[in-house]
Amino acid sequence: MAAPWFEDEIAAAVASRLPELAVEVVAEIDSTSSELMRRARDGRCAPVLLVAERQTAGRGRMGRPWQSAQDRGEPASLTFSLGLPLMPRDWSGLSLAVGVSVAESLDPSKAGRISLKWPNDLWVDDRKLGGILIETALPQNGTAERYLVIGIGLNIGPREAEGLSTAPAWIQQWRPSASAPELLREIVVPLVEHVLLFGDRGFVPFAERFAERDILRGREVQLSDGTVGRCEGVGWGGELLLQTASGMKTITSAEVSVRPRPAQ
Ligand code: BTN
């Protein structure tokens, strides 16, 4: 029998911060993020955590598909989206703050097995463990608050590298008995806390914590627009600072993807 998801336990654990949060687990859906965006466009904007055991059309950043690892009785990926209304003064750096939250939950030690690759990836030893997709919808109810949908996908069990632009890592490489429900419980409560903190104070409380896990800092990288340079970390708004031949450039997450260049 598949492991239980403890929906009531999760809802109770976040109740002091987000009492209205509904926790839903479905066996299969196209994409948890697509579903919450559809609901928001229909005016359904209550806080919800939607978990899927399988996605048939998972989406990643920049219109890319996001495929789960092949499950073997138990889900081999954790795929969920958290939707809630939020009104931060500035949205910049939200995917980095979410990355900090997930990395710290799964890997609390300062030494940091899990690194963060700007702007939305969790990496282990230069391989991709998971990704974060941030989207917002503007409800038609006249409120200034946007409905935020944070989609998170993590590899739990082994997965093939074929078809992926970055070789994969998975959690069972160092936690052989890890399961999706167990990991969800570890991640969700701090995630809600951190998203609400971001809503109040923006990226600033996360900047140093991101720097501790920043895998690109000090490395030569190439952007998808061809620019090459050396990463000098991220600014207080979460922008990537890149030293190029023509000076320091600041890169915001909507623009490009970034790859570390192999050592020359
Ligand atoms: C990326 O690596 O570009 C982001 C991947 C985000 C995947 C998650 S899985 C749950 C949620 N539903 C989706 O369709 N995408 C996100």
Short mmCIF file of C-alpha atoms and ligand atoms in Angstrom, two decimals:
data_model
loop_
_atom_site.label_atom_id
_atom_site.label_comp_id
_atom_site.label_asym_id
_atom_site.label_seq_id
_atom_site.Cartn_x
_atom_site.Cartn_y
_atom_site.Cartn_z
CA MET A 1 0.00 0.00 0.00
CA ALA A 2 1.26 3.49 -0.85
CA ALA A 3 2.52 5.62 2.08
CA PRO A 4 -0.08 8.05 3.56
CA TRP A 5 0.34 11.77 2.89
CA PHE A 6 -0.83 13.09 6.31
CA GLU A 7 -2.89 15.91 4.79
CA ASP A 8 -4.62 16.74 8.11
CA GLU A 9 -1.33 16.77 9.98
CA ILE A 10 0.20 19.20 7.49
CA ALA A 11 -2.85 21.50 7.59
CA ALA A 12 -2.75 21.45 11.42
CA ALA A 13 0.98 22.21 11.47
CA VAL A 14 0.59 25.37 9.38
CA ALA A 15 -2.72 26.42 10.95
CA SER A 16 -1.19 29.04 13.25
CA ARG A 17 0.26 30.90 10.23
CA LEU A 18 -2.18 30.06 7.45
CA PRO A 19 -5.40 28.71 9.00
CA GLU A 20 -7.29 28.55 5.69
CA LEU A 21 -4.74 26.32 3.93
CA ALA A 22 -6.42 23.31 2.28
CA VAL A 23 -4.22 20.30 1.57
CA GLU A 24 -5.20 18.19 -1.44
CA VAL A 25 -3.47 15.10 -2.80
CA VAL A 26 -4.43 13.71 -6.21
CA ALA A 27 -3.22 10.54 -7.90
CA GLU A 28 -2.76 12.17 -11.30
CA ILE A 29 -3.09 15.60 -12.89
CA ASP A 30 -1.58 17.41 -15.85
CA SER A 31 0.33 19.85 -13.64
CA THR A 32 -0.32 21.04 -10.09
CA SER A 33 0.77 24.56 -11.09
CA SER A 34 -1.47 24.61 -14.19
CA GLU A 35 -4.40 23.52 -12.03
CA LEU A 36 -3.88 26.26 -9.43
CA MET A 37 -3.43 28.89 -12.16
CA ARG A 38 -6.70 27.72 -13.78
CA ARG A 39 -8.47 27.98 -10.42
CA ALA A 40 -7.07 31.48 -9.80
CA ARG A 41 -8.26 32.65 -13.22
CA ASP A 42 -11.70 31.32 -12.23
CA GLY A 43 -11.56 33.41 -9.06
CA ARG A 44 -10.68 30.54 -6.70
CA CYS A 45 -7.90 32.18 -4.74
CA ALA A 46 -7.88 30.50 -1.33
CA PRO A 47 -4.57 29.14 0.02
CA VAL A 48 -4.05 25.55 -1.10
CA LEU A 49 -1.33 22.95 -1.21
CA LEU A 50 -1.92 20.67 -4.18
CA VAL A 51 0.19 17.51 -4.34
CA ALA A 52 0.20 15.06 -7.26
CA GLU A 53 1.54 11.54 -7.21
CA ARG A 54 1.95 11.82 -10.99
CA GLN A 55 1.90 14.72 -13.43
CA THR A 56 1.22 14.11 -17.11
CA ALA A 57 2.28 17.58 -18.31
CA GLY A 58 4.62 19.00 -15.68
CA ARG A 59 6.09 22.38 -16.59
CA GLY A 60 9.45 23.96 -15.85
CA ARG A 61 10.82 27.46 -16.23
CA MET A 62 10.99 29.13 -19.66
CA GLY A 63 8.29 26.87 -21.14
CA ARG A 64 10.28 23.69 -20.68
CA PRO A 65 8.61 20.40 -19.74
CA TRP A 66 9.32 18.95 -16.30
CA GLN A 67 9.27 15.18 -16.15
CA SER A 68 8.99 13.13 -12.99
CA ALA A 69 11.21 10.14 -12.36
CA GLN A 70 9.55 6.81 -13.21
CA ASP A 71 7.75 5.63 -10.07
CA ARG A 72 8.15 2.11 -8.79
CA GLY A 73 5.00 1.63 -6.69
CA GLU A 74 5.74 4.75 -4.64
CA PRO A 75 6.11 8.18 -6.30
CA ALA A 76 9.76 8.64 -7.28
CA SER A 77 9.33 12.42 -7.42
CA LEU A 78 7.71 14.92 -5.11
CA THR A 79 5.56 17.29 -7.16
CA PHE A 80 3.39 19.94 -5.56
CA SER A 81 2.28 23.53 -5.79
CA LEU A 82 1.48 25.99 -3.04
CA GLY A 83 -1.01 28.70 -3.99
CA LEU A 84 -1.83 31.72 -1.85
CA PRO A 85 -2.58 35.43 -2.18
CA LEU A 86 0.48 37.57 -1.45
CA MET A 87 1.39 41.22 -1.75
CA PRO A 88 5.13 41.77 -1.22
CA ARG A 89 6.51 45.23 -2.01
CA ASP A 90 8.91 43.60 -4.45
CA TRP A 91 8.71 40.10 -5.97
CA SER A 92 12.40 39.95 -6.90
CA GLY A 93 14.26 37.03 -5.40
CA LEU A 94 11.20 34.92 -4.52
CA SER A 95 12.43 31.79 -6.33
CA LEU A 96 15.77 32.15 -4.52
CA ALA A 97 14.02 32.46 -1.13
CA VAL A 98 11.96 29.35 -1.90
CA GLY A 99 15.15 27.53 -2.87
CA VAL A 100 16.76 28.53 0.44
CA SER A 101 13.74 27.22 2.34
CA VAL A 102 13.67 23.83 0.59
CA ALA A 103 17.45 23.36 0.75
CA GLU A 104 17.56 24.20 4.47
CA SER A 105 14.68 21.80 5.21
CA LEU A 106 16.27 18.89 3.38
CA ASP A 107 19.81 19.66 4.36
CA PRO A 108 19.99 21.79 7.52
CA SER A 109 23.76 21.50 8.00
CA LYS A 110 25.72 24.63 7.18
CA ALA A 111 28.17 22.56 5.15
CA GLY A 112 25.32 22.18 2.70
CA ARG A 113 25.06 19.08 0.56
CA ILE A 114 22.31 20.84 -1.41
CA SER A 115 23.38 23.88 -3.41
CA LEU A 116 21.30 26.47 -5.16
CA LYS A 117 21.77 27.38 -8.77
CA TRP A 118 20.37 30.78 -9.62
CA PRO A 119 17.52 31.35 -10.11
CA ASN A 120 15.41 28.27 -9.42
CA ASP A 121 17.35 25.00 -9.19
CA LEU A 122 18.44 22.75 -6.35
CA TRP A 123 21.69 21.00 -7.18
CA VAL A 124 23.86 18.30 -5.60
CA ASP A 125 27.44 17.93 -6.84
CA ASP A 126 26.71 19.80 -10.09
CA ARG A 127 23.66 17.67 -10.80
CA LYS A 128 20.05 18.83 -10.67
CA LEU A 129 17.95 17.58 -7.76
CA GLY A 130 14.89 19.71 -8.35
CA GLY A 131 13.40 22.91 -9.61
CA ILE A 132 11.05 25.71 -8.65
CA LEU A 133 8.50 27.40 -10.87
CA ILE A 134 7.03 30.71 -9.71
CA GLU A 135 3.91 32.07 -11.35
CA THR A 136 1.31 34.67 -10.38
CA ALA A 137 -2.24 35.42 -11.45
CA LEU A 138 -4.15 38.66 -10.97
CA PRO A 139 -7.61 37.72 -9.65
CA GLN A 140 -10.56 39.55 -11.24
CA ASN A 141 -11.90 40.66 -7.84
CA GLY A 142 -10.36 44.13 -7.72
CA THR A 143 -7.81 43.24 -5.03
CA ALA A 144 -4.20 44.42 -5.41
CA GLU A 145 -3.00 41.07 -4.08
CA ARG A 146 -1.72 38.62 -6.66
CA TYR A 147 -2.33 34.92 -6.37
CA LEU A 148 1.05 33.27 -6.13
CA VAL A 149 1.63 29.70 -7.33
CA ILE A 150 4.91 28.10 -6.26
CA GLY A 151 5.52 24.78 -8.02
CA ILE A 152 8.22 22.47 -6.70
CA GLY A 153 9.51 19.24 -8.22
CA LEU A 154 12.15 17.06 -6.54
CA ASN A 155 13.73 13.80 -7.68
CA ILE A 156 13.46 11.21 -4.92
CA GLY A 157 14.31 7.99 -6.71
CA PRO A 158 16.79 7.22 -9.50
CA ARG A 159 16.16 8.75 -12.88
CA GLU A 160 17.68 8.50 -16.32
CA ALA A 161 19.86 11.35 -17.55
CA GLU A 162 18.63 10.85 -21.11
CA GLY A 163 16.84 13.89 -22.51
CA LEU A 164 17.89 16.16 -19.63
CA SER A 165 20.15 19.17 -20.16
CA THR A 166 21.70 18.65 -16.71
CA ALA A 167 22.50 15.24 -15.20
CA PRO A 168 20.07 14.40 -12.38
CA ALA A 169 20.62 13.83 -8.67
CA TRP A 170 18.05 12.21 -6.38
CA ILE A 171 17.44 12.20 -2.65
CA GLN A 172 17.64 8.44 -2.19
CA GLN A 173 21.34 8.70 -3.15
CA TRP A 174 21.95 9.74 0.47
CA ARG A 175 18.60 8.91 2.12
CA PRO A 176 17.74 5.48 0.68
CA SER A 177 14.36 5.19 2.42
CA ALA A 178 13.14 8.75 1.73
CA SER A 179 9.54 8.92 0.55
CA ALA A 180 7.51 11.72 -1.04
CA PRO A 181 5.07 12.11 1.90
CA GLU A 182 7.90 12.25 4.43
CA LEU A 183 9.78 14.89 2.43
CA LEU A 184 6.63 16.94 1.91
CA ARG A 185 6.09 17.12 5.66
CA GLU A 186 9.66 18.30 6.17
CA ILE A 187 9.37 21.00 3.53
CA VAL A 188 5.90 22.50 3.79
CA VAL A 189 5.74 24.12 7.22
CA PRO A 190 9.02 26.05 6.86
CA LEU A 191 8.07 26.88 3.26
CA VAL A 192 4.82 28.56 4.34
CA GLU A 193 6.71 30.46 7.07
CA HIS A 194 9.36 31.59 4.60
CA VAL A 195 6.89 32.67 1.92
CA LEU A 196 5.02 34.78 4.49
CA LEU A 197 8.34 36.24 5.67
CA PHE A 198 9.17 37.07 2.04
CA GLY A 199 5.75 38.76 1.77
CA ASP A 200 6.67 41.01 4.71
CA ARG A 201 10.37 41.64 4.12
CA GLY A 202 11.30 40.53 0.60
CA PHE A 203 14.57 38.81 -0.28
CA VAL A 204 16.80 40.56 2.30
CA PRO A 205 16.42 37.93 5.10
CA PHE A 206 17.40 35.24 2.59
CA ALA A 207 20.35 36.90 0.85
CA GLU A 208 23.15 35.58 3.08
CA ARG A 209 21.56 32.16 3.32
CA PHE A 210 21.41 32.00 -0.47
CA ALA A 211 25.07 33.04 -0.67
CA GLU A 212 26.05 30.09 1.58
CA ARG A 213 24.66 27.67 -1.00
CA ASP A 214 25.26 29.63 -4.21
CA ILE A 215 26.88 27.15 -6.61
CA LEU A 216 27.64 29.74 -9.30
CA ARG A 217 29.53 32.25 -7.15
CA GLY A 218 33.10 32.59 -8.39
CA ARG A 219 32.45 30.40 -11.45
CA GLU A 220 32.63 31.17 -15.14
CA VAL A 221 29.19 30.88 -16.71
CA GLN A 222 27.51 31.24 -20.07
CA LEU A 223 24.03 32.71 -20.46
CA SER A 224 21.51 31.51 -23.02
CA ASP A 225 22.02 34.81 -24.90
CA GLY A 226 25.72 33.97 -25.33
CA THR A 227 27.11 36.33 -22.66
CA VAL A 228 30.00 34.85 -20.70
CA GLY A 229 31.34 36.09 -17.40
CA ARG A 230 32.25 35.30 -13.83
CA CYS A 231 29.48 35.16 -11.22
CA GLU A 232 29.99 37.51 -8.32
CA GLY A 233 26.99 36.33 -6.31
CA VAL A 234 23.55 37.90 -6.12
CA GLY A 235 22.40 41.39 -5.14
CA TRP A 236 19.91 42.36 -2.40
CA GLY A 237 17.06 41.94 -4.87
CA GLY A 238 18.20 38.47 -5.92
CA GLU A 239 19.66 39.62 -9.24
CA LEU A 240 22.70 37.73 -10.55
CA LEU A 241 25.88 39.80 -10.62
CA LEU A 242 28.04 38.92 -13.58
CA GLN A 243 31.50 40.32 -14.29
CA THR A 244 31.88 40.37 -18.09
CA ALA A 245 34.50 41.72 -20.46
CA SER A 246 32.36 44.86 -20.80
CA GLY A 247 31.82 45.40 -17.08
CA MET A 248 29.46 44.24 -14.32
CA LYS A 249 26.02 43.16 -15.51
CA THR A 250 22.97 42.45 -13.38
CA ILE A 251 20.75 39.68 -14.68
CA THR A 252 17.14 39.23 -13.58
CA SER A 253 15.55 35.81 -13.60
CA ALA A 254 13.02 36.38 -16.37
CA GLU A 255 15.66 36.94 -18.99
CA VAL A 256 17.95 33.99 -19.44
CA SER A 257 19.20 30.64 -18.30
CA VAL A 258 22.72 30.21 -16.96
CA ARG A 259 25.13 27.30 -17.22
CA PRO A 260 28.46 26.87 -15.47
CA ARG A 261 31.24 26.57 -18.05
CA PRO A 262 33.44 23.51 -17.82
CA ALA A 263 36.89 24.26 -16.29
CA GLN A 264 39.24 25.31 -19.15
C1 BTN B 1 12.32 23.96 -13.39
O1 BTN B 1 13.20 23.18 -13.08
O2 BTN B 1 12.40 24.68 -14.42
C2 BTN B 1 11.10 24.08 -12.52
C3 BTN B 1 10.42 22.74 -12.31
C4 BTN B 1 9.16 22.86 -11.51
C5 BTN B 1 8.40 21.55 -11.49
C6 BTN B 1 7.23 21.59 -10.55
S1 BTN B 1 6.52 19.99 -10.30
C7 BTN B 1 5.17 20.69 -9.49
C8 BTN B 1 4.79 21.94 -10.27
N1 BTN B 1 3.93 21.59 -11.38
C9 BTN B 1 4.51 21.82 -12.54
O3 BTN B 1 4.00 21.62 -13.67
N2 BTN B 1 5.74 22.34 -12.37
C10 BTN B 1 6.05 22.47 -10.96
#
